[in-house]
Coordinates of C-alpha atoms and ligand atoms in Angstrom, one line a residue:
M147 CA -25.0 38.5 -10.8
P148 CA -21.1 39.8 -11.2
Q149 CA -20.2 40.8 -7.5
T150 CA -19.0 44.2 -6.3
P151 CA -15.5 44.3 -5.0
Q152 CA -16.6 44.7 -1.6
E153 CA -18.9 41.6 -1.9
S154 CA -15.8 39.6 -3.1
I155 CA -13.7 40.4 -0.1
H156 CA -14.3 37.9 2.4
T157 CA -12.1 36.4 5.2
A158 CA -10.0 33.2 4.1
P159 CA -11.9 29.9 4.6
S160 CA -11.1 27.7 7.6
K161 CA -9.1 24.6 6.9
V162 CA -9.4 21.4 7.9
F163 CA -6.9 18.5 8.0
I164 CA -8.2 15.0 8.4
K165 CA -5.9 11.9 9.1
T166 CA -7.4 8.7 8.7
Y167 CA -6.5 5.5 10.4
G168 CA -7.9 1.7 10.2
C169 CA -10.3 0.4 7.4
Q170 CA -12.0 1.9 4.2
M171 CA -15.1 2.9 6.4
N172 CA -12.9 5.1 8.0
V173 CA -11.6 6.5 4.7
Y174 CA -15.4 7.0 3.5
D175 CA -16.4 8.6 6.6
S176 CA -13.1 10.8 6.5
E177 CA -14.4 11.8 2.9
R178 CA -17.9 12.5 4.2
M179 CA -16.6 14.6 7.3
G180 CA -15.2 16.9 4.5
E181 CA -18.5 17.3 2.8
V182 CA -20.1 18.3 6.2
L183 CA -17.8 20.9 6.7
S184 CA -17.4 22.3 3.1
E185 CA -20.9 23.3 3.6
R186 CA -19.8 25.2 6.3
G187 CA -17.0 26.8 4.6
Y188 CA -14.4 24.5 5.3
Q189 CA -11.7 23.4 2.7
T190 CA -9.6 20.4 3.1
T191 CA -5.8 20.8 3.4
Q192 CA -2.9 18.4 3.3
A193 CA -0.7 20.7 5.0
V194 CA -1.2 20.3 9.0
D195 CA 0.7 23.6 9.8
E196 CA -1.7 25.6 8.2
A197 CA -5.1 23.6 9.7
D198 CA -7.5 25.5 12.0
L199 CA -9.2 22.0 12.6
V200 CA -7.3 18.6 12.9
I201 CA -9.2 15.4 12.9
L202 CA -7.8 12.1 14.0
N203 CA -10.3 9.6 12.5
T204 CA -9.4 6.6 14.5
C205 CA -8.9 2.8 14.9
H206 CA -9.5 0.6 17.8
I207 CA -9.1 -2.8 16.2
R208 CA -5.7 -3.7 17.8
E209 CA -3.7 -2.2 20.8
K210 CA -0.8 -0.9 18.3
A211 CA -3.6 1.0 16.0
A212 CA -5.1 2.7 19.2
E213 CA -1.8 3.6 20.8
K214 CA -0.9 5.5 17.5
V215 CA -3.4 8.0 18.2
Y216 CA -1.9 9.1 21.5
S217 CA 1.6 9.4 19.9
E218 CA -0.1 11.7 17.0
L219 CA -1.7 13.7 19.8
G220 CA 1.3 14.2 21.5
R221 CA 3.1 15.7 18.1
L222 CA 0.1 17.7 17.7
R223 CA 0.3 19.4 21.1
R224 CA 4.1 20.5 20.2
L225 CA 3.3 21.9 16.7
K226 CA 0.2 23.8 18.5
S227 CA 2.4 25.5 21.2
R228 CA 5.5 26.0 18.5
N229 CA 3.0 27.6 16.0
G230 CA 1.5 29.9 18.7
R231 CA -2.0 29.9 17.0
D232 CA -5.4 28.4 17.4
M233 CA -6.0 24.9 16.2
K234 CA -8.7 23.0 17.4
I235 CA -8.0 19.0 17.8
A236 CA -10.8 16.6 17.3
V237 CA -10.3 12.8 18.1
A238 CA -13.2 10.9 15.8
G239 CA -13.8 7.0 14.7
C240 CA -13.5 4.0 16.8
V241 CA -11.0 4.9 19.6
A242 CA -13.2 8.1 20.2
Q243 CA -16.4 5.8 20.8
A244 CA -14.5 3.2 22.9
E245 CA -12.5 5.6 24.9
G246 CA -14.7 8.7 25.0
E247 CA -14.0 11.0 27.9
E248 CA -10.8 9.1 28.8
I249 CA -9.3 10.9 25.5
V250 CA -9.2 14.0 26.9
R251 CA -8.0 13.4 30.4
R252 CA -5.1 11.5 28.9
A253 CA -4.6 14.4 26.2
P254 CA -6.1 17.6 27.4
V255 CA -5.4 19.2 24.1
V256 CA -8.1 17.5 22.6
D257 CA -11.5 19.8 22.1
L258 CA -14.1 17.4 20.6
V259 CA -14.6 13.5 20.9
F260 CA -17.1 12.4 18.4
G261 CA -17.7 8.8 17.5
P262 CA -18.3 6.9 13.8
Q263 CA -22.2 7.6 14.2
T264 CA -22.2 11.2 15.2
Y265 CA -20.0 13.0 12.6
H266 CA -22.8 14.7 10.6
R267 CA -23.2 16.6 13.7
L268 CA -19.7 18.3 13.5
P269 CA -20.5 21.8 12.7
D270 CA -22.9 22.0 15.8
L271 CA -20.2 20.2 18.0
L272 CA -17.8 23.0 16.8
D273 CA -20.4 25.6 17.6
L274 CA -21.0 24.4 21.1
H275 CA -17.3 24.3 21.9
N276 CA -16.8 27.7 20.5
E277 CA -19.5 28.8 22.7
T278 CA -18.6 27.1 25.9
G279 CA -14.9 26.9 25.3
A280 CA -15.0 23.4 26.8
A281 CA -14.2 19.9 25.5
V282 CA -17.3 18.3 23.8
I283 CA -17.6 14.5 23.9
E284 CA -20.4 13.1 21.5
T285 CA -20.7 9.1 21.4
E286 CA -24.2 8.3 20.7
L287 CA -24.8 5.5 17.9
P288 CA -27.8 7.0 16.0
V289 CA -26.8 5.3 12.8
D290 CA -30.0 6.2 10.7
E291 CA -30.0 9.8 11.7
K292 CA -26.4 10.2 10.4
F293 CA -27.3 9.0 6.7
E294 CA -30.6 11.1 6.9
V295 CA -28.2 14.3 7.0
L296 CA -25.8 12.9 4.7
D297 CA -28.4 12.2 2.2
A298 CA -29.7 15.6 1.9
P299 CA -29.5 17.2 -1.9
S300 CA -27.2 20.0 -0.5
V301 CA -24.4 17.5 0.6
Q302 CA -22.3 17.0 -2.6
P303 CA -19.3 14.8 -3.2
V304 CA -16.0 16.7 -2.6
K305 CA -12.8 15.6 -4.5
R306 CA -13.3 11.9 -5.2
G307 CA -11.0 10.2 -7.8
V308 CA -11.6 7.3 -10.1
A309 CA -12.4 4.9 -7.7
A310 CA -14.5 5.5 -4.8
F311 CA -16.1 3.8 -1.7
L312 CA -19.8 4.2 -0.7
T313 CA -20.5 2.6 2.8
V314 CA -23.8 0.5 2.6
Q315 CA -24.2 -1.1 5.9
E316 CA -22.6 -0.2 9.2
G317 CA -22.2 -1.9 12.5
C318 CA -22.2 -5.6 13.4
D319 CA -24.3 -7.9 15.4
K320 CA -22.3 -10.9 15.3
F321 CA -20.1 -10.5 18.2
C322 CA -16.8 -12.4 17.4
T323 CA -15.1 -13.0 20.5
F324 CA -12.1 -10.9 19.7
C325 CA -13.6 -8.0 17.9
V326 CA -14.4 -4.7 19.1
V327 CA -16.6 -3.6 16.3
P328 CA -19.9 -4.4 17.7
Y329 CA -19.2 -1.6 20.4
T330 CA -17.4 1.1 18.5
R331 CA -20.0 1.0 15.5
G332 CA -23.1 0.0 17.2
A333 CA -25.9 -2.6 15.9
E334 CA -26.3 -3.8 12.2
F335 CA -27.8 -1.3 9.9
S336 CA -28.4 -1.5 6.4
R337 CA -29.0 2.1 4.2
P338 CA -32.2 1.9 2.2
A339 CA -31.6 1.1 -1.8
D340 CA -33.0 4.2 -3.2
R341 CA -30.3 6.1 -1.1
I342 CA -27.4 3.9 -2.3
L343 CA -28.5 4.1 -5.6
G344 CA -28.9 7.9 -5.6
E345 CA -25.4 8.5 -3.8
A346 CA -23.8 6.3 -6.8
R347 CA -25.1 8.3 -9.4
K348 CA -23.7 11.3 -7.8
L349 CA -20.2 9.6 -7.8
V350 CA -20.5 8.7 -11.2
D351 CA -21.6 12.3 -12.2
A352 CA -18.3 13.3 -10.5
G353 CA -16.3 11.2 -12.4
V354 CA -16.2 7.8 -10.3
R355 CA -15.7 4.8 -12.4
E356 CA -15.3 2.1 -9.8
I357 CA -17.3 1.5 -6.5
T358 CA -16.5 -0.2 -3.6
L359 CA -19.5 -0.9 -1.4
L360 CA -18.5 -0.8 2.4
G361 CA -19.7 -2.4 5.3
Q362 CA -18.4 -4.3 8.6
N363 CA -20.6 -7.0 7.4
V364 CA -21.5 -5.7 3.8
N365 CA -22.8 -9.0 2.6
A366 CA -25.5 -8.8 5.5
W367 CA -26.9 -6.0 3.7
H368 CA -30.6 -6.2 2.8
G369 CA -33.5 -4.0 2.0
S370 CA -36.4 -3.7 0.1
G371 CA -35.8 -3.0 -3.6
L372 CA -38.2 -2.1 -6.6
A373 CA -41.5 -3.2 -6.4
G374 CA -41.1 -4.1 -2.8
H375 CA -39.3 -7.1 -3.3
N376 CA -36.5 -8.3 -0.5
W377 CA -33.1 -7.4 -1.6
S378 CA -30.1 -8.7 -0.8
L379 CA -26.5 -7.5 -2.0
G380 CA -26.3 -9.5 -4.7
H381 CA -29.5 -7.7 -5.9
L382 CA -28.2 -4.3 -5.1
L383 CA -25.1 -4.9 -7.1
D384 CA -27.2 -6.0 -10.2
A385 CA -29.3 -2.7 -9.9
L386 CA -26.1 -0.4 -9.5
S387 CA -24.6 -2.1 -12.3
E388 CA -27.2 -0.6 -14.6
I389 CA -25.8 2.7 -13.9
E390 CA -24.3 3.9 -17.3
G391 CA -20.6 5.3 -16.6
L392 CA -20.1 3.1 -13.8
E393 CA -17.6 0.3 -14.8
R394 CA -16.5 -1.4 -11.9
L395 CA -18.1 -2.6 -8.8
R396 CA -16.7 -4.2 -5.7
Y397 CA -17.6 -4.9 -2.2
T398 CA -15.7 -5.6 1.5
T399 CA -16.0 -6.9 4.0
S400 CA -18.0 -10.0 4.0
H401 CA -18.8 -12.6 6.4
P402 CA -18.7 -16.2 5.4
R403 CA -22.3 -16.8 7.1
D404 CA -24.0 -14.0 4.9
M405 CA -22.7 -15.4 1.2
D406 CA -26.1 -16.1 -0.1
D407 CA -27.1 -17.5 -3.4
A408 CA -27.8 -14.3 -5.2
L409 CA -24.5 -12.9 -4.3
I410 CA -22.4 -16.1 -5.3
A411 CA -24.9 -16.1 -8.5
A412 CA -23.7 -12.5 -9.1
H413 CA -20.2 -13.6 -9.3
G414 CA -20.9 -15.2 -12.4
S415 CA -23.6 -13.1 -14.1
N416 CA -22.5 -9.3 -13.2
P417 CA -20.2 -8.2 -16.0
K418 CA -19.1 -5.4 -13.6
L419 CA -18.7 -7.3 -10.5
M420 CA -14.8 -7.7 -10.1
P421 CA -13.3 -11.1 -9.9
Y422 CA -11.7 -10.7 -6.2
L423 CA -13.3 -11.9 -2.9
H424 CA -12.2 -10.7 0.5
L425 CA -13.8 -13.2 2.5
P426 CA -12.2 -13.3 6.1
V427 CA -11.9 -17.0 7.8
Q428 CA -9.8 -16.2 10.7
S429 CA -8.6 -19.4 11.3
G430 CA -8.6 -22.9 9.8
S431 CA -9.4 -24.7 13.1
D432 CA -13.2 -25.5 14.2
G433 CA -12.4 -25.3 17.8
I434 CA -11.0 -22.0 17.4
L435 CA -13.5 -20.8 15.0
K436 CA -16.0 -22.0 17.6
S437 CA -14.4 -20.0 20.5
M438 CA -14.3 -17.1 18.4
N439 CA -18.0 -17.4 17.6
R440 CA -17.5 -17.3 13.9
R441 CA -20.4 -19.7 13.9
H442 CA -19.4 -21.8 10.8
S443 CA -16.7 -24.5 10.1
A444 CA -13.6 -24.6 7.8
A445 CA -15.5 -27.1 5.6
H446 CA -18.2 -24.4 5.1
Y447 CA -15.9 -21.8 4.1
I448 CA -13.9 -24.2 1.9
E449 CA -17.1 -25.3 0.4
L450 CA -18.2 -21.7 -0.2
V451 CA -15.1 -20.7 -1.9
A452 CA -15.5 -23.9 -4.4
R453 CA -19.0 -22.6 -5.3
I454 CA -18.0 -19.0 -5.9
R455 CA -15.0 -20.6 -8.3
E456 CA -17.6 -22.9 -9.9
V457 CA -19.3 -19.3 -11.6
R458 CA -16.2 -17.3 -11.5
P459 CA -13.4 -19.7 -11.8
D460 CA -10.5 -16.8 -12.2
I461 CA -11.6 -15.3 -8.9
A462 CA -8.7 -13.9 -6.6
M463 CA -9.6 -14.6 -3.0
S464 CA -8.4 -12.9 0.0
S465 CA -9.0 -13.2 3.7
D466 CA -7.9 -12.1 7.4
F467 CA -6.3 -14.3 9.5
I468 CA -5.8 -14.2 13.4
V469 CA -2.8 -16.0 15.0
G470 CA -2.5 -17.2 18.5
F471 CA -6.1 -16.6 19.4
P472 CA -6.4 -17.8 23.2
G473 CA -6.2 -21.7 23.6
E474 CA -4.8 -21.9 20.0
T475 CA -2.6 -25.1 19.9
D476 CA 0.1 -26.3 17.2
A477 CA -2.7 -28.7 15.8
D478 CA -5.1 -25.7 15.5
F479 CA -2.6 -23.5 13.9
A480 CA -1.7 -26.5 11.8
A481 CA -5.3 -26.5 10.4
T482 CA -5.2 -22.8 9.6
M483 CA -2.0 -23.6 7.4
K484 CA -3.9 -26.5 6.0
L485 CA -7.0 -24.4 4.8
V486 CA -4.6 -21.7 3.3
E487 CA -2.9 -24.8 1.2
Q488 CA -6.6 -25.7 -0.1
V489 CA -8.0 -22.4 -0.8
T490 CA -4.5 -20.4 -2.2
Y491 CA -5.2 -16.9 -1.9
A492 CA -4.2 -13.8 -4.3
Q493 CA -3.7 -11.5 -1.1
A494 CA -4.3 -11.6 2.6
F495 CA -4.1 -9.7 5.7
S496 CA -2.7 -11.6 9.0
F497 CA -2.4 -10.5 12.4
K498 CA -1.1 -11.4 16.2
Y499 CA -4.4 -11.7 18.2
S500 CA -4.4 -8.5 20.4
P501 CA -6.6 -8.7 23.6
R502 CA -9.1 -5.8 23.5
P503 CA -10.7 -4.3 26.4
G504 CA -14.3 -5.5 26.9
T505 CA -14.3 -8.3 24.4
P506 CA -14.7 -11.8 25.9
A507 CA -11.7 -13.4 24.5
S508 CA -9.4 -10.8 26.2
T509 CA -10.5 -12.1 29.6
D510 CA -9.7 -16.0 28.5
A511 CA -6.7 -17.6 30.6
T512 CA -5.1 -19.7 28.0
Q513 CA -3.4 -16.5 26.3
V514 CA -0.6 -17.6 23.8
P515 CA 2.7 -16.2 24.4
E516 CA 4.1 -13.3 22.2
A517 CA 6.9 -15.4 20.9
V518 CA 4.5 -18.2 19.6
K519 CA 2.3 -15.6 18.0
A520 CA 5.4 -14.1 16.2
A521 CA 6.4 -17.5 15.1
R522 CA 3.2 -18.6 13.8
L523 CA 2.7 -15.2 12.2
A524 CA 6.2 -15.5 10.3
E525 CA 5.1 -19.1 8.9
L526 CA 1.7 -18.0 7.9
Q527 CA 3.0 -15.0 6.0
S528 CA 5.6 -16.7 4.4
L529 CA 2.8 -19.2 3.0
L530 CA 0.3 -16.3 2.0
G531 CA 3.4 -14.5 0.5
K532 CA 4.2 -17.5 -1.9
Q533 CA 0.7 -17.6 -3.0
Q534 CA 0.4 -14.0 -3.7
A535 CA 3.6 -14.0 -5.6
S536 CA 2.5 -17.0 -7.7
F537 CA -0.8 -15.5 -8.4
N538 CA 0.8 -12.3 -9.6
E539 CA 3.4 -14.5 -11.5
A540 CA 0.6 -16.1 -13.4
C541 CA -0.7 -13.1 -14.9
K542 CA 2.4 -12.6 -16.8
G543 CA 1.7 -12.7 -20.2
R544 CA -2.2 -12.0 -19.8
V545 CA -3.7 -8.9 -21.3
L546 CA -5.8 -7.5 -18.7
D547 CA -8.2 -4.6 -18.5
I548 CA -6.8 -1.7 -16.4
L549 CA -8.7 1.1 -14.8
L550 CA -6.2 4.1 -14.9
E551 CA -6.2 5.6 -11.5
K552 CA -3.5 8.1 -11.2
P553 CA -0.1 9.2 -12.7
G554 CA 3.0 7.5 -11.7
R555 CA 6.0 8.9 -10.4
R556 CA 7.8 9.0 -13.6
A557 CA 6.6 11.7 -16.3
G558 CA 4.4 9.8 -18.7
Q559 CA 3.5 7.0 -16.5
L560 CA 0.4 6.0 -15.1
I561 CA -1.0 3.6 -12.5
G562 CA -4.1 1.8 -12.6
R563 CA -5.8 -1.4 -11.2
S564 CA -6.6 -4.8 -12.7
P565 CA -9.6 -6.7 -12.1
Y566 CA -7.9 -8.7 -9.4
L567 CA -7.0 -5.4 -7.7
Q568 CA -3.4 -5.3 -8.3
S569 CA -1.4 -2.3 -8.9
V570 CA -0.5 -2.1 -12.7
Y571 CA 2.2 0.5 -14.1
M572 CA 2.5 1.6 -17.8
D573 CA 3.5 4.4 -19.9
A574 CA 0.3 6.5 -20.5
G575 CA 0.6 7.1 -24.4
E576 CA -2.7 9.0 -25.4
R577 CA -4.7 7.7 -22.7
T578 CA -5.9 9.5 -19.3
V579 CA -6.8 8.6 -15.8
G580 CA -10.5 7.3 -15.7
D581 CA -10.1 5.4 -19.2
T582 CA -10.1 1.3 -18.8
V583 CA -7.5 0.0 -21.3
K584 CA -6.0 -3.4 -22.3
V585 CA -2.4 -4.4 -20.9
A586 CA -0.1 -7.0 -21.5
I587 CA 1.7 -7.7 -18.6
E588 CA 5.1 -8.0 -18.6
S589 CA 6.9 -8.3 -15.3
V590 CA 6.1 -8.9 -11.5
G591 CA 7.3 -6.8 -8.6
P592 CA 6.5 -7.7 -5.0
N593 CA 3.8 -5.5 -4.9
S594 CA 2.7 -4.2 -8.4
L595 CA 2.7 -5.6 -12.3
T596 CA 4.0 -3.6 -15.0
G597 CA 2.8 -3.9 -18.8
H598 CA 2.2 -2.1 -21.9
M599 CA -0.8 -0.9 -23.6
V600 CA -2.6 -2.8 -26.7
E601 CA -5.0 -2.4 -29.2
A602 CA -8.3 -3.5 -28.0
Ligands
SAH132 N1 -16.0 -7.5 9.6 C1 -14.8 -8.4 9.3 C2 -13.6 -7.9 10.2 C3 -13.4 -6.4 10.7 S1 -11.9 -6.1 11.3 C4 -14.9 -9.9 9.5 O1 -15.8 -10.2 10.1 O2 -14.0 -10.4 9.1 C5 -10.7 -6.5 10.2 C6 -9.6 -7.7 10.8 O3 -9.1 -7.2 12.1 C7 -10.5 -8.9 11.1 O4 -11.0 -9.5 10.1 C8 -9.5 -9.6 12.0 O5 -8.6 -10.4 11.3 C9 -8.8 -8.5 12.6 N2 -8.7 -8.4 14.0 C10 -10.0 -8.1 14.7 N3 -9.9 -7.9 15.8 C11 -8.8 -8.4 16.4 C12 -7.7 -8.8 17.4 N4 -8.5 -8.4 18.7 N5 -6.6 -9.0 17.2 C13 -6.2 -9.3 16.2 N6 -6.7 -9.1 14.9 C14 -8.1 -8.6 15.0
SF4_133 FE1 -15.9 -8.0 14.2 FE2 -16.7 -10.7 13.8 FE3 -18.5 -8.2 13.3 FE4 -16.2 -8.7 11.7 S1 -18.0 -10.1 12.0 S2 -17.0 -7.0 12.7 S3 -14.9 -9.3 13.0 S4 -17.6 -9.0 15.3
F3S134 FE1 -10.7 -0.2 13.0 FE2 -13.4 0.8 13.5 FE3 -12.4 -0.1 11.0 S1 -12.1 -0.5 14.8 S2 -11.0 -1.5 11.5 S3 -11.7 1.9 12.1 S4 -14.5 -0.1 12.2

């Protein structure tokens, strides 16, 4: 029905600016917060100055990550008093969950604090704040309720690119002794398969070509699939690969203890499952793995990688490492270096151990001195850097399938991703974002590859 001029006059929509810290699950959560708010008429903005609501979606994994939030809150406080207009400030995510009211005590400028499992209640929390004028703190952990709300047909994907994240599993019951995640995200929970398939179809209809399934322990996902069969992640990936228009699948982050036969087999048989696997090992020392409560040995991990390479020889392996865990000796660290030599990684993330409040390892009496941590990290990163460079170097001269994701800085240039998750730059020619093209790799930089398109 055509609108009368009066009907088309409305107040400008409220704007929300969301800043995301931490892991991909927070990226996904921020997108979904945007969706929940858009139902209430909010538009997302990239300009913090014009925002009516600023959300910091935070990470508590290491001390540095958590401290960033407070310096950002200081900047926001100054911006708010300079602009002299009303701007609500919210702290979401894992720092919110871990610190709750303490945030408002340290930073009174904060109006809302809510954890990773309550952001679906955001519109109600805003209403409550507007009614009372007081800070609202919401840190319950009701995981299933969140997805009930988010899965409603009225919640539509907002502005996704070619590659999207999809959370299939949340929380963690593993309690590694260094880690805050079981406390900030709550107990392990798997979303039902039909809901995941439904969300994946919505994403593909909105133009998504690659989906990365997410979970703190994504390969612990389990559910009942078609005909009541028990499914693990391998079966779910196979079901997803039947969606027409979806070209690529990935998943992250996995725990070595949950790599089951079906998932390993999928790496050999599912043509849409990309040959890249992030499988954190943390340490190569059995003693340290034991104190970390990882509940697997270095040999078990190495054997897993061998089994995966048997079905998918070109798989690019990735991992996380912690150096300087309490009690780590030179011999323990040497075992980590040896494991890296044996496995060979295409990419990796490595960190100095950071004691986190409330975790068992933080009160261990045998903390490793900072200088030792720094020296070990430098040594490990140098080896990992060399391995990454030689993995990339080996791609020179090969023709790889590249999914075009976004325009480059130069006119006519596009950036895409290889099956191994490398960024690849090339001239666009006739092709556009969303296409998958064959690219001959010509040169290799520290963080990306360059090539030219060739005929299929
Ligand atoms: N669920 C994943 C890890 C999630 S946290 C897994 O089980 O592997 C991401 C990474 O942060 C971890 O793999 C670990 O390497 C690092 N990390 C977690 N807690 C840490 C801490 N207290 N200090 C330093 N690094 C830490
Ligand atoms: Fe943290 Fe361990 Fe759970 Fe990973 S498996 S999220 S490292 S407790
Ligand atoms: Fe950080 Fe929470 Fe992710 S602590 S790494 S944002 S699960």
